[in-house]
């Protein structure tokens, strides 16, 4: 120190040394101010753990996101209504880098084995699907990879057709009480926040949702006296969904359950467990190929688990189904990175279907005969002259198959996939258009009174599946109703008046007690139009 003093004394006068000292002090102060401005004091401490939470009774009012579009999700996130931390709603920038892994607090889990979170290459954040990279998958679908970013501990969405919550952290499933516990930190606030979800994709339909078990989601502290201990720890994520509602109907099984289940679970590339409430063994058997293609684990019967009194613990759980679009047989792009074209490719791989595209006819090709499938029905809305229709189609150059879909989905999928043109009266059997090859043609025969439901259930969905659509509306003389009602009856003049006033009566008249006798000559141009499309 004396050496530095002597150096200063040789170079500067005493007055200059004082000025130099004051200048150095001012410079240090300015540097300190700049440091404080850039690095705010609240960021000096360690980042809070996503599991270190404090809950309040009004938590879900802040957490629940009403709008189901991606832009609204991001808008809500920016308003700090999504991520829950010790300060309740902190700035989103505290969690924008790195990947989060959540493990239950060992003190709260009465197991010697430690829970780990399995993060697969297809794990994605639900907040911004527009930031995803896509690469080709060996199954012909799209492998979705999110940019490196952390997952938000809790994301809930209230859609028009389904609600869901995506939970990351210490999550416990109690089948006996139909409750999912999301565990935060113990401490100041002991009051649990609760919400209810029916994990089925037909919200708004009171009849359907009345057949679905309601589940409670409780946000609790780690030291909550009612918190059940873990009986079994699962390393893979889980998805809770219902096979209740109208899932026994083939169309509803796809639009209400299987399509949104694909949109929810496919990203995990098989590393996901399917937890089924309102379990129906015959449906699990019927759609076993699809379920096994989504998960490499046996599905869990939550109804049966009620008797075991076990509590299943996960580090990630999705309660409810994502991607349920307000339109039928469609996927909400704001909740899933997949499309119906991806779903068709997934089914093609799952059932080992060979035909990827419909035949393309050449003008000078006289030998190729496109495959036509006539979907017959035996109970209602049946073709009463199907043999005449098949004979006429053969004269046009079609190779004709007449069949009715049954519970053997593998067989039905194979038949549908072999065809270039499929025709049938409006009904659940047309749902199997999900198996037809790309650019195949669907011809929907619309019975009297079924205009709106034919458009909603099959015409609009076909547009998103690479399926070309033709429609044939029958005349009064082609309906069996002409045998029971006079020509000027309201049944023919105002069919939708019944639907508005009494759906059961409408269903009884137009869907349950109407058959079709096609005017073969009048229908012939429709099949000619299909041939024309196959040349394009």
Short mmCIF file of C-alpha atoms in Angstrom, two decimals:
data_model
loop_
_atom_site.label_atom_id
_atom_site.label_comp_id
_atom_site.label_asym_id
_atom_site.label_seq_id
_atom_site.Cartn_x
_atom_site.Cartn_y
_atom_site.Cartn_z
CA UNK A 1 0.00 0.00 0.00
CA UNK A 2 2.88 2.37 0.83
CA UNK A 3 4.39 1.64 -2.57
CA UNK A 4 1.17 2.74 -4.33
CA UNK A 5 1.06 5.92 -2.15
CA UNK A 6 4.64 6.78 -3.10
CA UNK A 7 3.88 6.28 -6.78
CA UNK A 8 0.86 8.59 -6.57
CA UNK A 9 2.93 11.19 -4.70
CA UNK A 10 5.53 11.22 -7.46
CA UNK A 11 2.95 11.55 -10.27
CA UNK A 12 0.32 13.88 -8.76
CA UNK A 13 0.12 16.80 -6.39
CA UNK A 14 -1.86 16.43 -3.17
CA UNK A 15 -4.75 18.45 -4.67
CA UNK A 16 -4.77 16.28 -7.78
CA UNK A 17 -4.78 13.13 -5.65
CA UNK A 18 -7.96 14.32 -3.86
CA UNK A 19 -9.70 15.05 -7.19
CA UNK A 20 -8.69 11.64 -8.49
CA UNK A 21 -10.09 9.95 -5.36
CA UNK A 22 -13.43 11.74 -5.66
CA UNK A 23 -13.66 10.82 -9.36
CA UNK A 24 -12.95 7.17 -8.61
CA UNK A 25 -15.67 7.21 -5.93
CA UNK A 26 -18.22 8.68 -8.39
CA UNK A 27 -17.30 6.10 -11.06
CA UNK A 28 -17.75 3.25 -8.55
CA UNK A 29 -21.14 4.61 -7.53
CA UNK A 30 -22.29 4.82 -11.17
CA UNK A 31 -21.16 1.23 -11.80
CA UNK A 32 -23.08 0.10 -8.71
CA UNK A 33 -26.24 1.91 -9.90
CA UNK A 34 -25.98 0.28 -13.34
CA UNK A 35 -25.56 -3.14 -11.72
CA UNK A 36 -28.68 -2.62 -9.59
CA UNK A 37 -30.71 -1.49 -12.60
CA UNK A 38 -29.82 -4.51 -14.74
CA UNK A 39 -30.01 -7.15 -12.02
CA UNK A 40 -33.15 -6.41 -10.02
CA UNK A 41 -32.97 -7.39 -6.35
CA UNK A 42 -35.91 -9.79 -6.52
CA UNK A 43 -34.02 -11.89 -9.06
CA UNK A 44 -30.95 -12.39 -6.88
CA UNK A 45 -32.50 -15.16 -4.86
CA UNK A 46 -32.84 -18.73 -6.12
CA UNK A 47 -35.67 -19.48 -8.57
CA UNK A 48 -38.69 -20.85 -6.71
CA UNK A 49 -39.48 -24.51 -7.19
CA UNK A 50 -42.73 -25.17 -9.07
CA UNK A 51 -43.73 -27.42 -6.20
CA UNK A 52 -43.17 -24.70 -3.60
CA UNK A 53 -46.72 -23.39 -3.86
CA UNK A 54 -49.18 -21.57 -1.68
CA UNK A 55 -52.82 -22.08 -2.51
CA UNK A 56 -55.84 -19.92 -1.89
CA UNK A 57 -59.58 -20.58 -2.28
CA UNK A 58 -59.75 -18.29 -5.31
CA UNK A 59 -56.79 -19.93 -7.03
CA UNK A 60 -58.78 -21.58 -9.83
CA UNK A 61 -60.42 -18.29 -10.74
CA UNK A 62 -56.93 -17.04 -11.64
CA UNK A 63 -55.77 -20.36 -13.08
CA UNK A 64 -58.70 -21.31 -15.29
CA UNK A 65 -58.32 -20.07 -18.83
CA UNK A 66 -61.68 -19.53 -20.49
CA UNK A 67 -60.57 -19.01 -24.08
CA UNK A 68 -59.25 -22.13 -25.79
CA UNK A 69 -57.23 -20.45 -28.54
CA UNK A 70 -53.44 -20.35 -28.53
CA UNK A 71 -53.34 -16.57 -28.65
CA UNK A 72 -55.59 -16.32 -25.63
CA UNK A 73 -53.50 -18.84 -23.72
CA UNK A 74 -50.42 -16.76 -24.32
CA UNK A 75 -52.29 -13.58 -23.45
CA UNK A 76 -53.40 -15.09 -20.15
CA UNK A 77 -49.86 -16.25 -19.45
CA UNK A 78 -48.56 -12.74 -19.99
CA UNK A 79 -51.16 -11.50 -17.56
CA UNK A 80 -49.57 -13.91 -15.02
CA UNK A 81 -52.67 -16.01 -14.58
CA UNK A 82 -51.12 -19.37 -15.42
CA UNK A 83 -48.01 -20.14 -13.43
CA UNK A 84 -48.41 -20.54 -9.67
CA UNK A 85 -45.39 -19.86 -7.43
CA UNK A 86 -44.74 -18.68 -3.85
CA UNK A 87 -45.71 -15.17 -4.96
CA UNK A 88 -48.92 -16.63 -6.45
CA UNK A 89 -48.46 -15.08 -9.89
CA UNK A 90 -44.80 -14.27 -10.70
CA UNK A 91 -43.35 -12.99 -13.95
CA UNK A 92 -43.27 -15.65 -16.67
CA UNK A 93 -39.63 -14.86 -17.46
CA UNK A 94 -38.51 -16.66 -14.30
CA UNK A 95 -39.23 -19.96 -16.04
CA UNK A 96 -38.30 -19.60 -19.68
CA UNK A 97 -35.16 -21.67 -20.00
CA UNK A 98 -34.10 -25.19 -19.25
CA UNK A 99 -36.36 -28.15 -18.69
CA UNK A 100 -38.22 -28.75 -15.47
CA UNK A 101 -38.24 -32.05 -13.71
CA UNK A 102 -40.62 -32.55 -10.84
CA UNK A 103 -40.16 -35.03 -8.02
CA UNK A 104 -42.38 -35.45 -4.98
CA UNK A 105 -40.91 -34.36 -1.69
CA UNK A 106 -39.43 -37.55 -0.17
CA UNK A 107 -40.85 -36.57 3.22
CA UNK A 108 -44.37 -36.63 1.78
CA UNK A 109 -44.08 -39.97 -0.01
CA UNK A 110 -43.97 -43.12 2.09
CA UNK A 111 -41.86 -45.03 -0.41
CA UNK A 112 -38.18 -45.89 -0.47
CA UNK A 113 -38.12 -45.50 -4.23
CA UNK A 114 -37.77 -42.00 -5.66
CA UNK A 115 -40.14 -40.74 -8.33
CA UNK A 116 -38.65 -39.37 -11.52
CA UNK A 117 -40.31 -37.59 -14.38
CA UNK A 118 -40.02 -39.27 -17.78
CA UNK A 119 -39.56 -36.55 -20.36
CA UNK A 120 -39.86 -38.00 -23.87
CA UNK A 121 -38.72 -36.47 -27.10
CA UNK A 122 -42.34 -35.69 -27.91
CA UNK A 123 -43.05 -33.78 -24.68
CA UNK A 124 -44.44 -30.37 -25.56
CA UNK A 125 -45.66 -27.32 -23.76
CA UNK A 126 -49.33 -26.56 -24.26
CA UNK A 127 -48.66 -22.83 -24.29
CA UNK A 128 -47.32 -22.24 -27.77
CA UNK A 129 -47.55 -24.95 -30.41
CA UNK A 130 -46.42 -22.53 -33.08
CA UNK A 131 -42.81 -22.78 -31.79
CA UNK A 132 -42.46 -26.49 -32.58
CA UNK A 133 -39.95 -28.18 -34.84
CA UNK A 134 -41.33 -31.02 -37.00
CA UNK A 135 -39.43 -33.93 -38.44
CA UNK A 136 -40.57 -37.00 -40.30
CA UNK A 137 -41.49 -39.98 -38.18
CA UNK A 138 -40.96 -43.55 -39.31
CA UNK A 139 -44.72 -44.21 -39.05
CA UNK A 140 -45.47 -41.55 -41.64
CA UNK A 141 -46.93 -39.16 -39.12
CA UNK A 142 -45.33 -36.09 -37.68
CA UNK A 143 -42.93 -36.20 -34.76
CA UNK A 144 -43.39 -33.02 -32.78
CA UNK A 145 -40.52 -31.57 -30.75
CA UNK A 146 -40.85 -28.41 -28.73
CA UNK A 147 -38.09 -25.88 -28.44
CA UNK A 148 -36.14 -26.07 -25.23
CA UNK A 149 -38.43 -24.50 -22.66
CA UNK A 150 -39.78 -25.28 -19.25
CA UNK A 151 -43.20 -26.76 -18.62
CA UNK A 152 -45.71 -24.75 -16.68
CA UNK A 153 -46.72 -26.51 -13.42
CA UNK A 154 -50.46 -26.24 -14.03
CA UNK A 155 -52.29 -25.49 -17.27
CA UNK A 156 -56.08 -25.68 -17.37
CA UNK A 157 -58.35 -24.98 -20.30
CA UNK A 158 -62.10 -24.60 -20.54
CA UNK A 159 -63.15 -25.51 -24.08
CA UNK A 160 -66.54 -25.61 -25.74
CA UNK A 161 -66.58 -29.42 -25.77
CA UNK A 162 -64.13 -30.49 -23.06
CA UNK A 163 -62.17 -29.27 -20.04
CA UNK A 164 -58.71 -30.44 -19.05
CA UNK A 165 -55.87 -29.71 -16.65
CA UNK A 166 -52.24 -30.57 -17.43
CA UNK A 167 -50.47 -31.03 -14.08
CA UNK A 168 -46.70 -31.20 -13.59
CA UNK A 169 -45.31 -31.95 -10.13
CA UNK A 170 -46.50 -34.11 -7.25
CA UNK A 171 -49.83 -35.48 -8.55
CA UNK A 172 -51.83 -38.19 -6.78
CA UNK A 173 -54.84 -40.07 -8.10
CA UNK A 174 -57.34 -41.52 -5.61
CA UNK A 175 -59.81 -43.66 -7.60
CA UNK A 176 -61.97 -44.34 -4.54
CA UNK A 177 -62.99 -40.72 -4.11
CA UNK A 178 -62.55 -39.80 -7.80
CA UNK A 179 -60.04 -37.14 -6.72
CA UNK A 180 -56.77 -35.91 -8.19
CA UNK A 181 -54.50 -34.12 -5.69
CA UNK A 182 -51.95 -31.58 -6.85
CA UNK A 183 -49.48 -31.10 -4.00
CA UNK A 184 -47.89 -27.76 -3.14
CA UNK A 185 -45.85 -26.56 -0.17
CA UNK A 186 -47.11 -26.63 3.38
CA UNK A 187 -47.22 -23.51 5.45
CA UNK A 188 -49.29 -20.40 5.68
CA UNK A 189 -52.52 -21.29 3.88
CA UNK A 190 -54.05 -24.67 4.65
CA UNK A 191 -57.22 -24.17 2.58
CA UNK A 192 -57.46 -26.47 -0.45
CA UNK A 193 -58.76 -25.19 -3.78
CA UNK A 194 -61.07 -27.55 -5.67
CA UNK A 195 -62.56 -27.79 -9.14
CA UNK A 196 -64.50 -30.49 -11.00
CA UNK A 197 -63.88 -32.05 -14.40
CA UNK A 198 -65.79 -34.67 -16.38
CA UNK A 199 -63.07 -36.13 -18.65
CA UNK A 200 -65.23 -36.71 -21.72
CA UNK A 201 -65.47 -34.76 -24.96
CA UNK A 202 -69.12 -33.74 -25.22
CA UNK A 203 -69.47 -30.88 -22.79
CA UNK A 204 -72.76 -29.05 -23.23
CA UNK A 205 -74.76 -32.22 -23.87
CA UNK A 206 -76.56 -32.82 -20.58
CA UNK A 207 -77.62 -36.37 -21.48
CA UNK A 208 -74.11 -37.47 -22.48
CA UNK A 209 -72.35 -35.75 -19.56
CA UNK A 210 -74.89 -37.17 -17.15
CA UNK A 211 -73.38 -40.58 -17.96
CA UNK A 212 -69.83 -39.48 -17.06
CA UNK A 213 -68.26 -39.72 -13.61
CA UNK A 214 -67.19 -36.37 -12.18
CA UNK A 215 -63.63 -36.00 -10.88
CA UNK A 216 -62.38 -33.45 -8.37
CA UNK A 217 -59.03 -31.71 -8.68
CA UNK A 218 -57.74 -30.47 -5.33
CA UNK A 219 -54.76 -28.18 -4.82
CA UNK A 220 -53.42 -29.05 -1.39
CA UNK A 221 -50.43 -28.36 0.86
CA UNK A 222 -47.85 -31.09 1.43
CA UNK A 223 -48.79 -31.29 5.09
CA UNK A 224 -52.55 -31.51 4.44
CA UNK A 225 -53.97 -34.13 6.83
CA UNK A 226 -56.30 -35.51 4.12
CA UNK A 227 -53.54 -36.01 1.55
CA UNK A 228 -53.24 -39.76 0.80
CA UNK A 229 -49.83 -41.38 0.76
CA UNK A 230 -48.56 -42.91 -2.49
CA UNK A 231 -49.28 -46.62 -2.91
CA UNK A 232 -47.76 -46.88 -6.37
CA UNK A 233 -45.43 -44.48 -8.15
CA UNK A 234 -45.56 -44.21 -11.94
CA UNK A 235 -42.59 -42.89 -13.87
CA UNK A 236 -44.50 -42.19 -17.10
CA UNK A 237 -47.15 -39.47 -17.50
CA UNK A 238 -50.82 -40.40 -17.17
CA UNK A 239 -54.03 -39.38 -18.96
CA UNK A 240 -57.42 -39.68 -17.26
CA UNK A 241 -60.43 -40.01 -19.60
CA UNK A 242 -63.92 -41.51 -19.64
CA UNK A 243 -65.60 -44.20 -21.72
CA UNK A 244 -69.02 -43.10 -20.49
CA UNK A 245 -71.36 -40.71 -22.25
CA UNK A 246 -72.28 -41.89 -25.75
CA UNK A 247 -69.03 -43.82 -26.27
CA UNK A 248 -70.99 -46.99 -26.99
CA UNK A 249 -71.98 -45.42 -30.32
CA UNK A 250 -69.31 -45.88 -33.01
CA UNK A 251 -69.40 -42.24 -34.16
CA UNK A 252 -69.28 -40.83 -30.63
CA UNK A 253 -66.49 -43.21 -29.63
CA UNK A 254 -64.31 -41.53 -32.26
CA UNK A 255 -65.39 -37.90 -32.05
CA UNK A 256 -65.81 -37.72 -28.24
CA UNK A 257 -62.99 -40.03 -27.11
CA UNK A 258 -60.51 -41.50 -29.61
CA UNK A 259 -59.70 -38.39 -31.66
CA UNK A 260 -59.09 -36.12 -28.61
CA UNK A 261 -57.28 -39.00 -26.86
CA UNK A 262 -54.92 -39.20 -29.85
CA UNK A 263 -54.46 -35.42 -29.71
CA UNK A 264 -53.61 -35.70 -26.00
CA UNK A 265 -51.47 -38.84 -25.77
CA UNK A 266 -49.70 -39.23 -29.11
CA UNK A 267 -46.96 -36.73 -28.23
CA UNK A 268 -45.62 -39.12 -25.58
CA UNK A 269 -44.75 -41.74 -28.20
CA UNK A 270 -46.12 -44.62 -26.12
CA UNK A 271 -44.55 -43.51 -22.83
CA UNK A 272 -47.90 -42.67 -21.24
CA UNK A 273 -50.40 -44.54 -19.09
CA UNK A 274 -54.12 -44.46 -19.93
CA UNK A 275 -56.39 -44.24 -16.87
CA UNK A 276 -60.00 -45.03 -17.78
CA UNK A 277 -63.02 -44.03 -15.73
CA UNK A 278 -66.52 -45.31 -16.65
CA UNK A 279 -64.63 -48.34 -17.89
CA UNK A 280 -66.42 -50.54 -20.43
CA UNK A 281 -64.47 -53.76 -21.15
CA UNK A 282 -66.14 -54.36 -24.51
CA UNK A 283 -65.08 -50.90 -25.73
CA UNK A 284 -61.52 -51.45 -24.50
CA UNK A 285 -61.48 -54.73 -26.42
CA UNK A 286 -63.06 -53.17 -29.53
CA UNK A 287 -60.53 -50.34 -29.71
CA UNK A 288 -57.63 -52.26 -28.17
CA UNK A 289 -55.42 -51.78 -31.23
CA UNK A 290 -55.73 -48.00 -30.98
CA UNK A 291 -55.14 -47.94 -27.22
CA UNK A 292 -52.06 -50.15 -27.54
CA UNK A 293 -50.69 -47.93 -30.30
CA UNK A 294 -50.99 -44.91 -27.99
CA UNK A 295 -49.53 -46.56 -24.88
CA UNK A 296 -47.13 -49.42 -24.32
CA UNK A 297 -48.72 -50.02 -20.91
CA UNK A 298 -51.93 -51.83 -20.03
CA UNK A 299 -54.74 -49.35 -19.50
CA UNK A 300 -55.91 -48.86 -15.91
CA UNK A 301 -59.53 -49.48 -14.93
CA UNK A 302 -60.13 -46.69 -12.41
CA UNK A 303 -63.53 -48.13 -11.49
CA UNK A 304 -61.92 -51.40 -10.47
CA UNK A 305 -59.17 -49.53 -8.63
CA UNK A 306 -61.82 -48.02 -6.33
CA UNK A 307 -61.87 -51.30 -4.42
CA UNK A 308 -58.09 -51.47 -3.99
CA UNK A 309 -57.83 -48.22 -1.98
CA UNK A 310 -54.58 -47.48 -3.78
CA UNK A 311 -53.26 -44.01 -4.51
CA UNK A 312 -51.37 -43.69 -7.78
CA UNK A 313 -48.69 -40.99 -7.97
CA UNK A 314 -47.41 -39.27 -11.11
CA UNK A 315 -45.02 -36.45 -11.89
CA UNK A 316 -47.24 -35.47 -14.82
CA UNK A 317 -50.95 -36.10 -15.28
CA UNK A 318 -53.51 -34.79 -17.75
CA UNK A 319 -57.03 -34.87 -16.33
CA UNK A 320 -59.41 -34.71 -19.29
CA UNK A 321 -58.79 -34.65 -23.04
CA UNK A 322 -57.08 -31.99 -25.11
CA UNK A 323 -57.81 -31.09 -28.69
CA UNK A 324 -61.60 -31.67 -28.69
CA UNK A 325 -62.80 -29.32 -31.42
CA UNK A 326 -66.27 -27.78 -31.32
CA UNK A 327 -66.75 -29.43 -34.72
CA UNK A 328 -67.12 -33.20 -34.97
CA UNK A 329 -64.23 -35.50 -35.91
CA UNK A 330 -61.77 -32.64 -35.75
CA UNK A 331 -58.81 -31.49 -33.65
CA UNK A 332 -58.50 -28.09 -32.01
CA UNK A 333 -55.22 -26.64 -33.36
CA UNK A 334 -54.80 -24.40 -30.30
CA UNK A 335 -54.58 -27.44 -27.99
CA UNK A 336 -52.74 -29.99 -30.11
CA UNK A 337 -50.02 -30.03 -32.73
CA UNK A 338 -51.71 -32.89 -34.60
CA UNK A 339 -54.31 -32.88 -37.39
CA UNK A 340 -56.90 -35.34 -38.68
CA UNK A 341 -54.49 -36.27 -41.46
CA UNK A 342 -52.03 -37.29 -38.73
CA UNK A 343 -54.80 -39.28 -37.07
CA UNK A 344 -55.55 -41.15 -40.29
CA UNK A 345 -51.86 -41.94 -40.73
CA UNK A 346 -51.70 -43.14 -37.12
CA UNK A 347 -54.63 -45.51 -37.74
CA UNK A 348 -53.06 -46.73 -40.95
CA UNK A 349 -49.93 -47.68 -39.04
CA UNK A 350 -51.80 -49.15 -36.06
CA UNK A 351 -53.90 -51.47 -38.25
CA UNK A 352 -51.15 -52.13 -40.82
CA UNK A 353 -53.26 -50.77 -43.67
CA UNK A 354 -51.47 -50.94 -47.00
CA UNK A 355 -53.29 -48.50 -49.26
CA UNK A 356 -52.11 -44.93 -48.77
CA UNK A 357 -53.94 -43.27 -51.67
CA UNK A 358 -56.96 -43.92 -53.85
CA UNK A 359 -56.53 -45.09 -57.43
CA UNK A 360 -55.82 -42.43 -60.04
CA UNK A 361 -57.50 -43.44 -63.28
CA UNK A 362 -55.92 -42.73 -66.65
CA UNK A 363 -58.08 -41.74 -69.60
CA UNK A 364 -56.73 -44.54 -71.80
CA UNK A 365 -56.86 -47.20 -69.05
CA UNK A 366 -59.72 -49.59 -69.75
CA UNK A 367 -58.63 -52.36 -67.36
CA UNK A 368 -58.44 -50.65 -63.95
CA UNK A 369 -61.62 -50.99 -61.95
CA UNK A 370 -61.97 -48.73 -58.89
CA UNK A 371 -63.22 -50.36 -55.72
CA UNK A 372 -66.69 -49.28 -54.53
CA UNK A 373 -67.95 -50.18 -51.07
CA UNK A 374 -71.68 -49.98 -50.42
CA UNK A 375 -72.24 -49.78 -46.67
CA UNK A 376 -75.42 -51.69 -46.00
CA UNK A 377 -77.54 -51.38 -42.88
CA UNK A 378 -79.93 -54.04 -41.64
CA UNK A 379 -81.91 -52.35 -38.90
CA UNK A 380 -82.72 -48.83 -40.07
CA UNK A 381 -81.86 -46.46 -42.92
CA UNK A 382 -81.18 -49.53 -45.02
CA UNK A 383 -81.02 -49.72 -48.80
CA UNK A 384 -84.03 -51.82 -49.81
CA UNK A 385 -82.72 -52.26 -53.36
CA UNK A 386 -78.99 -52.61 -52.73
CA UNK A 387 -78.63 -55.33 -55.39
CA UNK A 388 -80.01 -53.01 -58.07
CA UNK A 389 -77.56 -50.29 -57.04
CA UNK A 390 -74.62 -52.73 -57.10
CA UNK A 391 -75.61 -53.99 -60.54
CA UNK A 392 -75.77 -50.47 -61.95
CA UNK A 393 -72.36 -49.60 -60.42
CA UNK A 394 -70.73 -52.60 -62.06
CA UNK A 395 -71.96 -51.45 -65.47
CA UNK A 396 -70.05 -48.19 -64.87
CA UNK A 397 -66.80 -50.05 -64.29
CA UNK A 398 -66.73 -50.40 -60.49
CA UNK A 399 -65.70 -53.50 -58.61
CA UNK A 400 -68.40 -53.60 -55.92
CA UNK A 401 -68.36 -54.85 -52.32
CA UNK A 402 -71.45 -54.75 -50.10
CA UNK A 403 -70.73 -54.93 -46.35
CA UNK A 404 -71.90 -53.65 -42.97
CA UNK A 405 -69.31 -52.62 -40.36
CA UNK A 406 -69.33 -54.53 -37.07
CA UNK A 407 -67.35 -54.62 -33.83
CA UNK A 408 -64.38 -56.17 -35.61
CA UNK A 409 -62.60 -52.89 -36.25
CA UNK A 410 -59.57 -54.55 -37.85
CA UNK A 411 -61.75 -56.20 -40.49
CA UNK A 412 -63.78 -53.02 -41.12
CA UNK A 413 -60.61 -50.94 -41.38
CA UNK A 414 -59.13 -53.33 -43.93
CA UNK A 415 -62.27 -53.26 -46.10
CA UNK A 416 -62.56 -49.46 -45.94
CA UNK A 417 -58.89 -48.98 -46.73
CA UNK A 418 -59.14 -51.18 -49.84
CA UNK A 419 -61.78 -48.93 -51.43
CA UNK A 420 -61.60 -45.88 -53.65
CA UNK A 421 -65.25 -44.91 -53.28
CA UNK A 422 -67.49 -45.51 -50.24
CA UNK A 423 -71.23 -44.88 -50.27
CA UNK A 424 -73.86 -45.25 -47.57
CA UNK A 425 -76.90 -43.72 -45.94
CA UNK A 426 -76.14 -41.29 -43.12
CA UNK A 427 -75.20 -43.30 -40.02
CA UNK A 428 -72.41 -44.26 -37.64
CA UNK A 429 -70.88 -46.64 -40.19
CA UNK A 430 -69.67 -43.66 -42.23
CA UNK A 431 -67.34 -42.83 -39.32
CA UNK A 432 -65.05 -45.47 -40.80
CA UNK A 433 -64.04 -42.94 -43.44
CA UNK A 434 -61.09 -42.39 -41.07
CA UNK A 435 -59.66 -45.62 -42.58
CA UNK A 436 -60.05 -44.80 -46.29
CA UNK A 437 -56.92 -43.94 -48.29
CA UNK A 438 -56.12 -40.32 -49.09
CA UNK A 439 -58.20 -38.80 -51.91
CA UNK A 440 -60.81 -41.52 -51.66
CA UNK A 441 -64.41 -40.41 -52.23
CA UNK A 442 -67.23 -40.54 -49.70
CA UNK A 443 -70.78 -40.53 -51.10
CA UNK A 444 -73.26 -39.78 -48.33
CA UNK A 445 -76.88 -40.59 -49.08
CA UNK A 446 -78.93 -38.10 -47.07
CA UNK A 447 -82.35 -39.39 -45.95
CA UNK A 448 -85.30 -37.07 -45.40
CA UNK A 449 -84.86 -34.78 -42.41
CA UNK A 450 -81.15 -35.50 -41.98
CA UNK A 451 -79.66 -32.53 -43.85
CA UNK A 452 -78.11 -30.75 -40.87
CA UNK A 453 -76.71 -33.79 -39.06
CA UNK A 454 -75.33 -35.18 -42.34
CA UNK A 455 -73.45 -31.94 -42.90
CA UNK A 456 -72.20 -31.69 -39.31
CA UNK A 457 -71.19 -35.32 -38.77
CA UNK A 458 -69.58 -36.23 -42.09
CA UNK A 459 -69.52 -33.54 -44.77
CA UNK A 460 -67.56 -30.95 -42.76
CA UNK A 461 -65.14 -33.47 -41.14
CA UNK A 462 -64.24 -34.97 -44.53
CA UNK A 463 -62.67 -31.66 -45.55
CA UNK A 464 -59.86 -32.11 -42.98
CA UNK A 465 -59.09 -35.76 -43.79
CA UNK A 466 -58.06 -35.68 -47.45
CA UNK A 467 -61.38 -37.31 -48.30
CA UNK A 468 -63.36 -36.01 -51.30
CA UNK A 469 -67.06 -35.68 -50.63
CA UNK A 470 -70.19 -36.18 -52.73
CA UNK A 471 -73.76 -36.00 -51.51
CA UNK A 472 -77.03 -37.44 -52.74
CA UNK A 473 -80.26 -36.17 -51.17
CA UNK A 474 -83.16 -38.54 -51.64
CA UNK A 475 -86.58 -37.42 -52.81
CA UNK A 476 -89.80 -38.11 -50.96
CA UNK A 477 -90.56 -41.04 -53.28
CA UNK A 478 -87.27 -42.73 -52.30
CA UNK A 479 -88.13 -42.76 -48.60
CA UNK A 480 -90.14 -45.47 -46.87
CA UNK A 481 -91.94 -42.68 -44.98
CA UNK A 482 -94.14 -42.17 -48.05
CA UNK A 483 -95.81 -45.45 -47.11
CA UNK A 484 -96.89 -44.07 -43.71
CA UNK A 485 -97.62 -40.36 -44.21
CA UNK A 486 -99.55 -38.38 -46.86
CA UNK A 487 -97.40 -36.35 -49.31
CA UNK A 488 -98.39 -32.99 -47.81
CA UNK A 489 -97.77 -34.05 -44.19
CA UNK A 490 -95.52 -31.91 -42.00
CA UNK A 491 -93.17 -34.90 -41.85
CA UNK A 492 -92.17 -34.00 -45.43
CA UNK A 493 -92.63 -30.25 -45.39
CA UNK A 494 -91.07 -29.27 -42.05
CA UNK A 495 -88.94 -32.11 -40.69
CA UNK A 496 -86.83 -29.88 -38.44
CA UNK A 497 -89.89 -28.63 -36.60
CA UNK A 498 -89.83 -32.03 -34.89
CA UNK A 499 -86.15 -31.75 -34.00
CA UNK A 500 -86.65 -28.39 -32.32
CA UNK A 501 -89.70 -29.41 -30.35
CA UNK A 502 -89.08 -33.10 -29.63
CA UNK A 503 -85.76 -34.73 -30.50
CA UNK A 504 -86.95 -38.19 -29.49
CA UNK A 505 -89.89 -37.95 -31.89
CA UNK A 506 -87.60 -36.68 -34.66
CA UNK A 507 -85.18 -39.56 -34.05
CA UNK A 508 -87.98 -42.09 -34.05
CA UNK A 509 -89.40 -40.91 -37.40
CA UNK A 510 -86.34 -40.00 -39.46
CA UNK A 511 -83.51 -42.07 -38.01
CA UNK A 512 -85.10 -45.18 -36.52
CA UNK A 513 -87.98 -45.84 -38.92
CA UNK A 514 -86.85 -44.71 -42.35
CA UNK A 515 -85.38 -46.87 -45.10
CA UNK A 516 -84.20 -45.86 -48.57
CA UNK A 517 -85.06 -47.20 -52.02
CA UNK A 518 -82.69 -45.41 -54.37
CA UNK A 519 -83.90 -44.26 -57.76
CA UNK A 520 -81.10 -46.01 -59.62
CA UNK A 521 -81.42 -43.84 -62.73
CA UNK A 522 -81.36 -40.64 -60.64
CA UNK A 523 -78.41 -41.83 -58.55
CA UNK A 524 -76.29 -42.93 -61.54
CA UNK A 525 -74.78 -39.44 -62.23
CA UNK A 526 -73.40 -39.35 -58.68
CA UNK A 527 -71.30 -42.46 -59.29
CA UNK A 528 -70.24 -41.05 -62.67
CA UNK A 529 -69.06 -37.91 -60.87
CA UNK A 530 -67.00 -40.08 -58.54
CA UNK A 531 -65.33 -41.69 -61.56
CA UNK A 532 -64.57 -38.24 -62.92
CA UNK A 533 -62.91 -37.26 -59.63
CA UNK A 534 -60.78 -40.42 -59.71
CA UNK A 535 -59.38 -39.26 -63.06
CA UNK A 536 -58.21 -35.97 -61.51
#
